[in-house]
PDB file of C-alpha atoms in Angstrom:
ATOM      1  CA  UNK A   1      24.553  -2.673   9.785  1.00  0.00           C
ATOM      2  CA  UNK A   2      27.258  -5.253   9.227  1.00  0.00           C
ATOM      3  CA  UNK A   3      29.071  -6.386  12.338  1.00  0.00           C
ATOM      4  CA  UNK A   4      32.800  -6.777  11.750  1.00  0.00           C
ATOM      5  CA  UNK A   5      33.554  -8.783  14.876  1.00  0.00           C
ATOM      6  CA  UNK A   6      30.303 -10.491  15.774  1.00  0.00           C
ATOM      7  CA  UNK A   7      29.549 -12.392  12.634  1.00  0.00           C
ATOM      8  CA  UNK A   8      28.004 -15.641  11.643  1.00  0.00           C
ATOM      9  CA  UNK A   9      31.112 -17.790  12.109  1.00  0.00           C
ATOM     10  CA  UNK A  10      31.496 -16.584  15.648  1.00  0.00           C
ATOM     11  CA  UNK A  11      27.887 -17.379  16.422  1.00  0.00           C
ATOM     12  CA  UNK A  12      28.109 -20.875  14.977  1.00  0.00           C
ATOM     13  CA  UNK A  13      31.312 -21.625  16.856  1.00  0.00           C
ATOM     14  CA  UNK A  14      29.693 -20.436  20.035  1.00  0.00           C
ATOM     15  CA  UNK A  15      26.719 -22.702  19.476  1.00  0.00           C
ATOM     16  CA  UNK A  16      28.966 -25.664  18.830  1.00  0.00           C
ATOM     17  CA  UNK A  17      30.800 -24.943  22.079  1.00  0.00           C
ATOM     18  CA  UNK A  18      27.478 -24.962  23.899  1.00  0.00           C
ATOM     19  CA  UNK A  19      26.558 -28.437  22.629  1.00  0.00           C
ATOM     20  CA  UNK A  20      23.571 -27.105  20.769  1.00  0.00           C
ATOM     21  CA  UNK A  21      21.867 -29.745  18.680  1.00  0.00           C
ATOM     22  CA  UNK A  22      20.778 -29.304  15.064  1.00  0.00           C
ATOM     23  CA  UNK A  23      22.245 -25.943  14.270  1.00  0.00           C
ATOM     24  CA  UNK A  24      20.445 -24.775  11.150  1.00  0.00           C
ATOM     25  CA  UNK A  25      21.722 -21.633   9.477  1.00  0.00           C
ATOM     26  CA  UNK A  26      19.653 -20.275   6.614  1.00  0.00           C
ATOM     27  CA  UNK A  27      20.925 -17.472   4.454  1.00  0.00           C
ATOM     28  CA  UNK A  28      17.966 -15.235   3.771  1.00  0.00           C
ATOM     29  CA  UNK A  29      17.823 -13.598   0.309  1.00  0.00           C
ATOM     30  CA  UNK A  30      18.162  -9.811   0.376  1.00  0.00           C
ATOM     31  CA  UNK A  31      14.633  -9.319  -1.046  1.00  0.00           C
ATOM     32  CA  UNK A  32      13.307 -10.273   2.352  1.00  0.00           C
ATOM     33  CA  UNK A  33      14.671  -7.321   4.208  1.00  0.00           C
ATOM     34  CA  UNK A  34      14.532  -8.999   7.552  1.00  0.00           C
ATOM     35  CA  UNK A  35      17.970 -10.354   8.339  1.00  0.00           C
ATOM     36  CA  UNK A  36      20.931 -11.900   6.571  1.00  0.00           C
ATOM     37  CA  UNK A  37      21.092 -15.151   8.483  1.00  0.00           C
ATOM     38  CA  UNK A  38      18.336 -17.013  10.241  1.00  0.00           C
ATOM     39  CA  UNK A  39      19.504 -19.611  12.770  1.00  0.00           C
ATOM     40  CA  UNK A  40      17.421 -22.271  14.473  1.00  0.00           C
ATOM     41  CA  UNK A  41      18.938 -24.274  17.278  1.00  0.00           C
ATOM     42  CA  UNK A  42      17.640 -27.056  19.512  1.00  0.00           C
ATOM     43  CA  UNK A  43      18.459 -27.516  23.147  1.00  0.00           C
ATOM     44  CA  UNK A  44      18.049 -30.462  25.445  1.00  0.00           C
ATOM     45  CA  UNK A  45      16.058 -28.730  28.168  1.00  0.00           C
ATOM     46  CA  UNK A  46      14.658 -25.388  29.225  1.00  0.00           C
ATOM     47  CA  UNK A  47      17.696 -24.621  31.328  1.00  0.00           C
ATOM     48  CA  UNK A  48      19.922 -25.429  28.403  1.00  0.00           C
ATOM     49  CA  UNK A  49      18.060 -22.972  26.200  1.00  0.00           C
ATOM     50  CA  UNK A  50      18.207 -20.244  28.794  1.00  0.00           C
ATOM     51  CA  UNK A  51      21.897 -20.850  29.416  1.00  0.00           C
ATOM     52  CA  UNK A  52      22.698 -20.710  25.700  1.00  0.00           C
ATOM     53  CA  UNK A  53      20.758 -17.519  25.229  1.00  0.00           C
ATOM     54  CA  UNK A  54      22.387 -15.833  28.214  1.00  0.00           C
ATOM     55  CA  UNK A  55      25.840 -16.860  27.091  1.00  0.00           C
ATOM     56  CA  UNK A  56      25.188 -15.660  23.576  1.00  0.00           C
ATOM     57  CA  UNK A  57      24.068 -12.291  24.857  1.00  0.00           C
ATOM     58  CA  UNK A  58      27.071 -12.008  27.115  1.00  0.00           C
ATOM     59  CA  UNK A  59      29.508 -12.719  24.312  1.00  0.00           C
ATOM     60  CA  UNK A  60      27.689 -10.280  22.078  1.00  0.00           C
ATOM     61  CA  UNK A  61      27.983  -7.503  24.636  1.00  0.00           C
ATOM     62  CA  UNK A  62      31.625  -8.352  25.120  1.00  0.00           C
ATOM     63  CA  UNK A  63      32.532  -8.301  21.464  1.00  0.00           C
ATOM     64  CA  UNK A  64      30.469  -5.318  20.346  1.00  0.00           C
ATOM     65  CA  UNK A  65      31.786  -1.843  21.058  1.00  0.00           C
ATOM     66  CA  UNK A  66      29.837   0.439  18.779  1.00  0.00           C
ATOM     67  CA  UNK A  67      26.453  -1.080  19.219  1.00  0.00           C
ATOM     68  CA  UNK A  68      23.235  -1.829  18.032  1.00  0.00           C
ATOM     69  CA  UNK A  69      21.223  -0.831  21.065  1.00  0.00           C
ATOM     70  CA  UNK A  70      18.285  -3.183  20.942  1.00  0.00           C
ATOM     71  CA  UNK A  71      19.382  -6.687  21.733  1.00  0.00           C
ATOM     72  CA  UNK A  72      17.448  -8.634  24.285  1.00  0.00           C
ATOM     73  CA  UNK A  73      16.280 -12.145  24.854  1.00  0.00           C
ATOM     74  CA  UNK A  74      12.678 -12.600  23.835  1.00  0.00           C
ATOM     75  CA  UNK A  75      10.601 -15.395  25.242  1.00  0.00           C
ATOM     76  CA  UNK A  76      12.082 -15.485  28.711  1.00  0.00           C
ATOM     77  CA  UNK A  77       8.674 -16.331  30.204  1.00  0.00           C
ATOM     78  CA  UNK A  78       8.250 -19.291  27.862  1.00  0.00           C
ATOM     79  CA  UNK A  79       9.916 -22.593  28.468  1.00  0.00           C
ATOM     80  CA  UNK A  80      10.291 -23.835  24.917  1.00  0.00           C
ATOM     81  CA  UNK A  81      11.079 -20.955  22.572  1.00  0.00           C
ATOM     82  CA  UNK A  82      13.562 -18.148  23.070  1.00  0.00           C
ATOM     83  CA  UNK A  83      15.006 -15.868  20.466  1.00  0.00           C
ATOM     84  CA  UNK A  84      17.488 -13.069  20.060  1.00  0.00           C
ATOM     85  CA  UNK A  85      17.539 -10.569  17.226  1.00  0.00           C
ATOM     86  CA  UNK A  86      20.992  -9.223  16.454  1.00  0.00           C
ATOM     87  CA  UNK A  87      20.001  -6.986  13.577  1.00  0.00           C
ATOM     88  CA  UNK A  88      21.450  -8.932  10.695  1.00  0.00           C
ATOM     89  CA  UNK A  89      21.318 -12.295  12.444  1.00  0.00           C
ATOM     90  CA  UNK A  90      18.343 -13.810  14.232  1.00  0.00           C
ATOM     91  CA  UNK A  91      18.795 -16.837  16.486  1.00  0.00           C
ATOM     92  CA  UNK A  92      15.933 -19.020  17.713  1.00  0.00           C
ATOM     93  CA  UNK A  93      16.406 -21.476  20.553  1.00  0.00           C
ATOM     94  CA  UNK A  94      13.668 -24.090  20.689  1.00  0.00           C
ATOM     95  CA  UNK A  95      13.001 -27.479  22.176  1.00  0.00           C
ATOM     96  CA  UNK A  96      12.806 -30.312  19.620  1.00  0.00           C
ATOM     97  CA  UNK A  97       9.036 -30.669  20.016  1.00  0.00           C
ATOM     98  CA  UNK A  98       8.474 -26.973  19.423  1.00  0.00           C
ATOM     99  CA  UNK A  99      10.701 -27.165  16.407  1.00  0.00           C
ATOM    100  CA  UNK A 100       8.529 -29.924  14.988  1.00  0.00           C
ATOM    101  CA  UNK A 101       5.366 -27.913  15.473  1.00  0.00           C
ATOM    102  CA  UNK A 102       6.558 -24.744  13.819  1.00  0.00           C
ATOM    103  CA  UNK A 103       9.005 -26.034  11.173  1.00  0.00           C
ATOM    104  CA  UNK A 104      10.643 -22.674  10.708  1.00  0.00           C
ATOM    105  CA  UNK A 105      13.405 -24.078   8.519  1.00  0.00           C
ATOM    106  CA  UNK A 106      10.829 -25.239   5.986  1.00  0.00           C
ATOM    107  CA  UNK A 107       9.150 -21.865   5.894  1.00  0.00           C
ATOM    108  CA  UNK A 108      12.322 -19.907   5.400  1.00  0.00           C
ATOM    109  CA  UNK A 109      13.875 -22.175   2.819  1.00  0.00           C
ATOM    110  CA  UNK A 110      10.825 -23.095   0.783  1.00  0.00           C
ATOM    111  CA  UNK A 111       9.088 -19.747   0.931  1.00  0.00           C
ATOM    112  CA  UNK A 112       5.788 -19.932  -0.910  1.00  0.00           C
ATOM    113  CA  UNK A 113       6.059 -23.660  -1.493  1.00  0.00           C
ATOM    114  CA  UNK A 114       5.840 -24.476   2.155  1.00  0.00           C
ATOM    115  CA  UNK A 115       3.387 -27.265   2.871  1.00  0.00           C
ATOM    116  CA  UNK A 116       1.824 -25.720   5.941  1.00  0.00           C
ATOM    117  CA  UNK A 117       1.080 -22.597   3.943  1.00  0.00           C
ATOM    118  CA  UNK A 118      -0.514 -24.674   1.215  1.00  0.00           C
ATOM    119  CA  UNK A 119      -2.745 -26.508   3.673  1.00  0.00           C
ATOM    120  CA  UNK A 120      -3.715 -23.279   5.281  1.00  0.00           C
ATOM    121  CA  UNK A 121      -5.941 -21.731   2.668  1.00  0.00           C
ATOM    122  CA  UNK A 122      -7.781 -24.255   0.561  1.00  0.00           C
ATOM    123  CA  UNK A 123     -10.651 -21.776   0.276  1.00  0.00           C
ATOM    124  CA  UNK A 124     -11.053 -19.807  -2.917  1.00  0.00           C
ATOM    125  CA  UNK A 125     -13.221 -16.858  -3.782  1.00  0.00           C
ATOM    126  CA  UNK A 126     -16.912 -17.657  -3.353  1.00  0.00           C
ATOM    127  CA  UNK A 127     -19.306 -17.452  -6.314  1.00  0.00           C
ATOM    128  CA  UNK A 128     -21.311 -14.482  -5.094  1.00  0.00           C
ATOM    129  CA  UNK A 129     -18.193 -12.424  -4.596  1.00  0.00           C
ATOM    130  CA  UNK A 130     -18.471  -8.955  -6.018  1.00  0.00           C
ATOM    131  CA  UNK A 131     -15.236  -7.538  -7.241  1.00  0.00           C
ATOM    132  CA  UNK A 132     -14.962  -3.791  -7.406  1.00  0.00           C
ATOM    133  CA  UNK A 133     -17.503  -1.060  -6.722  1.00  0.00           C
ATOM    134  CA  UNK A 134     -21.067  -1.606  -7.766  1.00  0.00           C
ATOM    135  CA  UNK A 135     -22.964   1.242  -9.382  1.00  0.00           C
ATOM    136  CA  UNK A 136     -26.403   0.160  -8.121  1.00  0.00           C
ATOM    137  CA  UNK A 137     -26.820   3.287  -6.098  1.00  0.00           C
ATOM    138  CA  UNK A 138     -26.471   5.687  -9.027  1.00  0.00           C
TER     139      UNK A 138
ATOM    140  CA  UNK B   1     -32.856   9.492  -6.807  1.00  0.00           C
ATOM    141  CA  UNK B   2     -35.147  11.932  -8.657  1.00  0.00           C
ATOM    142  CA  UNK B   3     -38.109   9.678  -7.823  1.00  0.00           C
ATOM    143  CA  UNK B   4     -37.530   9.905  -4.103  1.00  0.00           C
ATOM    144  CA  UNK B   5     -37.022  13.614  -4.324  1.00  0.00           C
ATOM    145  CA  UNK B   6     -40.338  14.150  -6.085  1.00  0.00           C
ATOM    146  CA  UNK B   7     -42.318  11.987  -3.715  1.00  0.00           C
ATOM    147  CA  UNK B   8     -40.944  13.843  -0.736  1.00  0.00           C
ATOM    148  CA  UNK B   9     -41.709  17.171  -2.277  1.00  0.00           C
ATOM    149  CA  UNK B  10     -45.258  16.100  -2.878  1.00  0.00           C
ATOM    150  CA  UNK B  11     -45.571  14.881   0.701  1.00  0.00           C
ATOM    151  CA  UNK B  12     -44.352  18.073   2.236  1.00  0.00           C
ATOM    152  CA  UNK B  13     -46.510  20.184  -0.052  1.00  0.00           C
ATOM    153  CA  UNK B  14     -45.641  23.858  -0.390  1.00  0.00           C
ATOM    154  CA  UNK B  15     -42.029  24.724   0.360  1.00  0.00           C
ATOM    155  CA  UNK B  16     -40.093  27.913   0.037  1.00  0.00           C
ATOM    156  CA  UNK B  17     -36.996  27.885  -2.124  1.00  0.00           C
ATOM    157  CA  UNK B  18     -34.592  27.931   0.832  1.00  0.00           C
ATOM    158  CA  UNK B  19     -36.346  25.036   2.496  1.00  0.00           C
ATOM    159  CA  UNK B  20     -36.254  23.083  -0.730  1.00  0.00           C
ATOM    160  CA  UNK B  21     -32.571  23.713  -1.127  1.00  0.00           C
ATOM    161  CA  UNK B  22     -31.931  22.508   2.405  1.00  0.00           C
ATOM    162  CA  UNK B  23     -34.023  19.432   1.908  1.00  0.00           C
ATOM    163  CA  UNK B  24     -32.240  18.620  -1.284  1.00  0.00           C
ATOM    164  CA  UNK B  25     -28.920  18.962   0.426  1.00  0.00           C
ATOM    165  CA  UNK B  26     -29.954  16.735   3.283  1.00  0.00           C
ATOM    166  CA  UNK B  27     -31.369  14.166   0.921  1.00  0.00           C
ATOM    167  CA  UNK B  28     -28.260  14.277  -1.184  1.00  0.00           C
ATOM    168  CA  UNK B  29     -26.087  13.846   1.869  1.00  0.00           C
ATOM    169  CA  UNK B  30     -28.026  10.907   3.192  1.00  0.00           C
ATOM    170  CA  UNK B  31     -27.934   9.218  -0.157  1.00  0.00           C
ATOM    171  CA  UNK B  32     -24.219   9.661  -0.609  1.00  0.00           C
ATOM    172  CA  UNK B  33     -23.756   8.442   2.940  1.00  0.00           C
ATOM    173  CA  UNK B  34     -25.701   5.340   2.062  1.00  0.00           C
ATOM    174  CA  UNK B  35     -23.757   4.792  -1.099  1.00  0.00           C
ATOM    175  CA  UNK B  36     -20.501   5.222   0.820  1.00  0.00           C
ATOM    176  CA  UNK B  37     -21.622   2.529   3.199  1.00  0.00           C
ATOM    177  CA  UNK B  38     -22.448   0.109   0.454  1.00  0.00           C
ATOM    178  CA  UNK B  39     -19.246   0.875  -1.392  1.00  0.00           C
ATOM    179  CA  UNK B  40     -17.284   0.315   1.761  1.00  0.00           C
ATOM    180  CA  UNK B  41     -18.984  -2.992   2.379  1.00  0.00           C
ATOM    181  CA  UNK B  42     -18.194  -4.231  -1.076  1.00  0.00           C
ATOM    182  CA  UNK B  43     -14.713  -2.825  -0.900  1.00  0.00           C
ATOM    183  CA  UNK B  44     -14.080  -4.704   2.277  1.00  0.00           C
ATOM    184  CA  UNK B  45     -15.496  -7.830   0.746  1.00  0.00           C
ATOM    185  CA  UNK B  46     -13.156  -7.360  -2.172  1.00  0.00           C
ATOM    186  CA  UNK B  47     -10.016  -6.958  -0.137  1.00  0.00           C
ATOM    187  CA  UNK B  48     -10.680  -9.406   2.659  1.00  0.00           C
ATOM    188  CA  UNK B  49     -11.236 -12.200   0.205  1.00  0.00           C
ATOM    189  CA  UNK B  50      -8.886 -14.744   1.709  1.00  0.00           C
ATOM    190  CA  UNK B  51     -11.185 -14.825   4.719  1.00  0.00           C
ATOM    191  CA  UNK B  52      -9.931 -18.089   6.072  1.00  0.00           C
ATOM    192  CA  UNK B  53     -10.926 -17.141   9.614  1.00  0.00           C
ATOM    193  CA  UNK B  54     -14.665 -17.056   9.110  1.00  0.00           C
ATOM    194  CA  UNK B  55     -14.756 -20.390   7.332  1.00  0.00           C
ATOM    195  CA  UNK B  56     -15.881 -19.834   3.773  1.00  0.00           C
ATOM    196  CA  UNK B  57     -17.657 -23.067   3.092  1.00  0.00           C
ATOM    197  CA  UNK B  58     -20.395 -23.295   0.497  1.00  0.00           C
ATOM    198  CA  UNK B  59     -23.661 -22.390   2.151  1.00  0.00           C
ATOM    199  CA  UNK B  60     -22.323 -20.279   4.975  1.00  0.00           C
ATOM    200  CA  UNK B  61     -20.613 -17.823   2.623  1.00  0.00           C
ATOM    201  CA  UNK B  62     -23.049 -14.948   2.638  1.00  0.00           C
ATOM    202  CA  UNK B  63     -23.592 -15.339   6.349  1.00  0.00           C
ATOM    203  CA  UNK B  64     -19.893 -15.040   7.074  1.00  0.00           C
ATOM    204  CA  UNK B  65     -19.522 -12.000   4.846  1.00  0.00           C
ATOM    205  CA  UNK B  66     -22.397 -10.208   6.515  1.00  0.00           C
ATOM    206  CA  UNK B  67     -21.104 -11.030   9.936  1.00  0.00           C
ATOM    207  CA  UNK B  68     -17.678  -9.774   9.037  1.00  0.00           C
ATOM    208  CA  UNK B  69     -18.534  -6.696   6.986  1.00  0.00           C
ATOM    209  CA  UNK B  70     -19.014  -3.668   9.188  1.00  0.00           C
ATOM    210  CA  UNK B  71     -20.849  -0.641   7.985  1.00  0.00           C
ATOM    211  CA  UNK B  72     -19.036   1.943  10.036  1.00  0.00           C
ATOM    212  CA  UNK B  73     -15.914   3.670   8.836  1.00  0.00           C
ATOM    213  CA  UNK B  74     -12.426   3.387  10.247  1.00  0.00           C
ATOM    214  CA  UNK B  75     -12.303   4.991  13.689  1.00  0.00           C
ATOM    215  CA  UNK B  76      -9.505   4.997  16.189  1.00  0.00           C
ATOM    216  CA  UNK B  77      -7.469   1.899  15.320  1.00  0.00           C
ATOM    217  CA  UNK B  78      -8.373  -0.984  17.635  1.00  0.00           C
ATOM    218  CA  UNK B  79     -10.164  -0.461  20.900  1.00  0.00           C
ATOM    219  CA  UNK B  80     -12.689  -2.316  23.030  1.00  0.00           C
ATOM    220  CA  UNK B  81     -15.431  -4.035  21.070  1.00  0.00           C
ATOM    221  CA  UNK B  82     -13.772  -3.758  17.666  1.00  0.00           C
ATOM    222  CA  UNK B  83     -14.236  -6.793  15.504  1.00  0.00           C
ATOM    223  CA  UNK B  84     -10.896  -8.074  14.303  1.00  0.00           C
ATOM    224  CA  UNK B  85      -9.674 -10.558  11.793  1.00  0.00           C
ATOM    225  CA  UNK B  86      -7.396 -13.370  12.867  1.00  0.00           C
ATOM    226  CA  UNK B  87      -4.805 -13.939  10.169  1.00  0.00           C
ATOM    227  CA  UNK B  88      -2.825 -16.943  11.325  1.00  0.00           C
ATOM    228  CA  UNK B  89      -3.652 -20.589  10.761  1.00  0.00           C
ATOM    229  CA  UNK B  90      -4.562 -21.474  14.318  1.00  0.00           C
ATOM    230  CA  UNK B  91      -7.539 -23.720  14.923  1.00  0.00           C
ATOM    231  CA  UNK B  92      -9.160 -21.219  17.256  1.00  0.00           C
ATOM    232  CA  UNK B  93      -8.823 -18.400  14.789  1.00  0.00           C
ATOM    233  CA  UNK B  94     -10.189 -20.256  11.791  1.00  0.00           C
ATOM    234  CA  UNK B  95     -13.039 -22.169  13.379  1.00  0.00           C
ATOM    235  CA  UNK B  96     -16.400 -20.794  12.247  1.00  0.00           C
ATOM    236  CA  UNK B  97     -18.489 -19.178  14.943  1.00  0.00           C
ATOM    237  CA  UNK B  98     -21.637 -17.141  14.807  1.00  0.00           C
ATOM    238  CA  UNK B  99     -19.889 -14.095  16.228  1.00  0.00           C
ATOM    239  CA  UNK B 100     -16.693 -12.497  14.955  1.00  0.00           C
ATOM    240  CA  UNK B 101     -13.757 -12.209  17.362  1.00  0.00           C
ATOM    241  CA  UNK B 102     -13.962  -8.977  19.323  1.00  0.00           C
ATOM    242  CA  UNK B 103     -11.419  -7.037  21.315  1.00  0.00           C
ATOM    243  CA  UNK B 104     -12.328  -6.732  24.968  1.00  0.00           C
ATOM    244  CA  UNK B 105      -9.244  -5.087  26.394  1.00  0.00           C
ATOM    245  CA  UNK B 106      -6.203  -3.250  25.115  1.00  0.00           C
ATOM    246  CA  UNK B 107      -2.986  -3.564  27.127  1.00  0.00           C
ATOM    247  CA  UNK B 108      -2.012   0.029  26.731  1.00  0.00           C
ATOM    248  CA  UNK B 109      -2.159   3.235  28.732  1.00  0.00           C
ATOM    249  CA  UNK B 110      -4.648   4.638  26.261  1.00  0.00           C
ATOM    250  CA  UNK B 111      -7.390   2.248  25.299  1.00  0.00           C
ATOM    251  CA  UNK B 112      -6.397   2.421  21.643  1.00  0.00           C
ATOM    252  CA  UNK B 113      -4.308  -0.298  20.117  1.00  0.00           C
ATOM    253  CA  UNK B 114      -1.928   0.278  17.242  1.00  0.00           C
ATOM    254  CA  UNK B 115       0.410  -2.111  15.431  1.00  0.00           C
ATOM    255  CA  UNK B 116       2.401  -4.101  17.954  1.00  0.00           C
ATOM    256  CA  UNK B 117       0.041  -3.755  20.900  1.00  0.00           C
ATOM    257  CA  UNK B 118      -1.302  -6.697  22.817  1.00  0.00           C
ATOM    258  CA  UNK B 119      -5.030  -7.018  23.189  1.00  0.00           C
ATOM    259  CA  UNK B 120      -7.462  -9.474  24.717  1.00  0.00           C
ATOM    260  CA  UNK B 121      -9.855 -11.104  22.299  1.00  0.00           C
ATOM    261  CA  UNK B 122     -13.075 -12.916  22.912  1.00  0.00           C
ATOM    262  CA  UNK B 123     -13.140 -15.828  20.442  1.00  0.00           C
ATOM    263  CA  UNK B 124     -15.585 -18.704  20.526  1.00  0.00           C
ATOM    264  CA  UNK B 125     -16.500 -17.867  24.067  1.00  0.00           C
ATOM    265  CA  UNK B 126     -12.886 -17.908  25.237  1.00  0.00           C
ATOM    266  CA  UNK B 127     -10.478 -15.156  26.114  1.00  0.00           C
ATOM    267  CA  UNK B 128      -7.208 -15.113  24.234  1.00  0.00           C
ATOM    268  CA  UNK B 129      -4.418 -12.636  23.948  1.00  0.00           C
ATOM    269  CA  UNK B 130      -3.472 -11.371  20.527  1.00  0.00           C
ATOM    270  CA  UNK B 131      -1.034  -9.062  18.815  1.00  0.00           C
ATOM    271  CA  UNK B 132      -2.152  -6.360  16.400  1.00  0.00           C
ATOM    272  CA  UNK B 133      -0.353  -6.566  13.085  1.00  0.00           C
ATOM    273  CA  UNK B 134      -2.295  -4.072  11.042  1.00  0.00           C
ATOM    274  CA  UNK B 135      -5.221  -1.746  11.352  1.00  0.00           C
ATOM    275  CA  UNK B 136      -7.422   0.280   9.076  1.00  0.00           C
ATOM    276  CA  UNK B 137      -6.519   3.597  10.575  1.00  0.00           C
ATOM    277  CA  UNK B 138      -3.710   5.455   8.783  1.00  0.00           C
ATOM    278  CA  UNK B 139      -0.588   5.457  10.907  1.00  0.00           C
ATOM    279  CA  UNK B 140       2.666   7.375  10.714  1.00  0.00           C
ATOM    280  CA  UNK B 141       4.013   8.479   7.365  1.00  0.00           C
ATOM    281  CA  UNK B 142       5.417   5.662   5.197  1.00  0.00           C
ATOM    282  CA  UNK B 143       3.822   2.868   7.221  1.00  0.00           C
ATOM    283  CA  UNK B 144       1.347   0.497   5.621  1.00  0.00           C
ATOM    284  CA  UNK B 145      -2.383   0.814   6.171  1.00  0.00           C
ATOM    285  CA  UNK B 146      -4.369  -2.371   5.903  1.00  0.00           C
ATOM    286  CA  UNK B 147      -7.953  -2.863   4.791  1.00  0.00           C
ATOM    287  CA  UNK B 148      -8.814  -5.021   7.770  1.00  0.00           C
ATOM    288  CA  UNK B 149      -7.827  -5.032  11.415  1.00  0.00           C
ATOM    289  CA  UNK B 150      -5.407  -7.943  11.450  1.00  0.00           C
ATOM    290  CA  UNK B 151      -4.471  -9.767  14.582  1.00  0.00           C
ATOM    291  CA  UNK B 152      -2.307 -12.798  15.450  1.00  0.00           C
ATOM    292  CA  UNK B 153      -3.289 -15.037  18.372  1.00  0.00           C
ATOM    293  CA  UNK B 154      -0.740 -15.383  21.131  1.00  0.00           C
ATOM    294  CA  UNK B 155      -0.434 -17.378  24.301  1.00  0.00           C
ATOM    295  CA  UNK B 156       0.077 -15.725  27.653  1.00  0.00           C
ATOM    296  CA  UNK B 157       3.789 -16.451  27.512  1.00  0.00           C
ATOM    297  CA  UNK B 158       4.165 -14.899  24.071  1.00  0.00           C
ATOM    298  CA  UNK B 159       4.244 -17.970  21.836  1.00  0.00           C
ATOM    299  CA  UNK B 160       2.028 -17.656  18.777  1.00  0.00           C
ATOM    300  CA  UNK B 161      -0.866 -20.092  18.542  1.00  0.00           C
ATOM    301  CA  UNK B 162      -0.733 -20.564  14.793  1.00  0.00           C
ATOM    302  CA  UNK B 163       2.238 -21.701  12.783  1.00  0.00           C
ATOM    303  CA  UNK B 164       1.988 -19.608   9.619  1.00  0.00           C
ATOM    304  CA  UNK B 165       0.815 -16.136   8.679  1.00  0.00           C
ATOM    305  CA  UNK B 166      -0.109 -15.478   5.090  1.00  0.00           C
ATOM    306  CA  UNK B 167      -0.987 -11.806   5.190  1.00  0.00           C
ATOM    307  CA  UNK B 168       1.767  -9.194   4.965  1.00  0.00           C
ATOM    308  CA  UNK B 169       3.300  -8.077   8.233  1.00  0.00           C
ATOM    309  CA  UNK B 170       4.751  -4.586   8.585  1.00  0.00           C
ATOM    310  CA  UNK B 171       8.443  -4.110   9.224  1.00  0.00           C
ATOM    311  CA  UNK B 172       7.769  -1.563  11.974  1.00  0.00           C
ATOM    312  CA  UNK B 173       7.268  -4.413  14.387  1.00  0.00           C
ATOM    313  CA  UNK B 174      10.998  -4.871  14.514  1.00  0.00           C
ATOM    314  CA  UNK B 175      11.704  -1.351  15.726  1.00  0.00           C
ATOM    315  CA  UNK B 176       8.982  -1.432  18.359  1.00  0.00           C
ATOM    316  CA  UNK B 177       9.748  -2.449  21.913  1.00  0.00           C
ATOM    317  CA  UNK B 178       8.327  -5.863  22.519  1.00  0.00           C
ATOM    318  CA  UNK B 179       8.673  -9.509  21.665  1.00  0.00           C
ATOM    319  CA  UNK B 180       7.848  -9.740  17.997  1.00  0.00           C
ATOM    320  CA  UNK B 181      10.602 -11.927  16.609  1.00  0.00           C
ATOM    321  CA  UNK B 182       8.430 -14.998  16.977  1.00  0.00           C
ATOM    322  CA  UNK B 183       5.585 -13.514  15.000  1.00  0.00           C
ATOM    323  CA  UNK B 184       8.046 -12.322  12.368  1.00  0.00           C
ATOM    324  CA  UNK B 185       9.538 -15.786  12.217  1.00  0.00           C
ATOM    325  CA  UNK B 186       6.247 -17.439  11.245  1.00  0.00           C
ATOM    326  CA  UNK B 187       5.282 -14.714   8.784  1.00  0.00           C
ATOM    327  CA  UNK B 188       5.624 -15.220   5.059  1.00  0.00           C
ATOM    328  CA  UNK B 189       5.398 -11.766   3.481  1.00  0.00           C
ATOM    329  CA  UNK B 190       6.611  -8.479   4.828  1.00  0.00           C
ATOM    330  CA  UNK B 191       5.464  -5.021   3.904  1.00  0.00           C
TER     331      UNK B 191
END
């Protein structure tokens, strides 16, 4: 599902036109069969985020003829995190504070070496853990 | 097993051959049922080992396992009163509590929740919405089946409470109608 007209350069140019701050484009390796490019963008206010997302969707509909039916803005009820999934590109619009909390760039670039992931599970297997089936019943 | 059989025979006294055969069958069934239960419990313990949610700390280990391990088989995916496992790293999901998080409502026409449905959980005495990311019931062909009913906590506006998800998340979430891109964005592995 490669899009000949609506590609990554167009998206980035659009974001620059919209005065989006901190455009972060991450090229996702093909082993993770999620998308090709993962973009995180900051906006100055809620209205800014909504305006950017609406404009992005409008341009997408304008440029795409043979489409990709499912493209909608997710997170419209929220006021700090919106996102649009264009098949091979995913764009996230967040406020700077939200960006700090989630740190998506770190997760998608570092993968398993992400620090939040490492802090998450310090627990190991307990001592009385029984691995495999026990044959006590027989 | 032979010991129990003999004692029961002696208790019931004289039995015809048919009655004995029936008794043996019933005994055998109950014993295999029991063994299935125990096997299932240990199996679940084996697979759900990264049980961050229930707080595996030293002394409370066996308690948390017993509270988490159910002895009933997999029924209809996730419905009211199913105990679920929270798989993200939110504070609410990982804090130890004497009761496991339970589903109290499924936001669906049928009361059964599958992957991608929103449900209401009762955690630590609070109500919180959550998204189902995997259940023990086998789903459509070529979709993953998990060994625990996994759930990700969500706010009312759709933002996830936690910031990372370690367990695998199925790809079907992308095709389903709904707002899942955020949950996919904080996930680490896909299945």
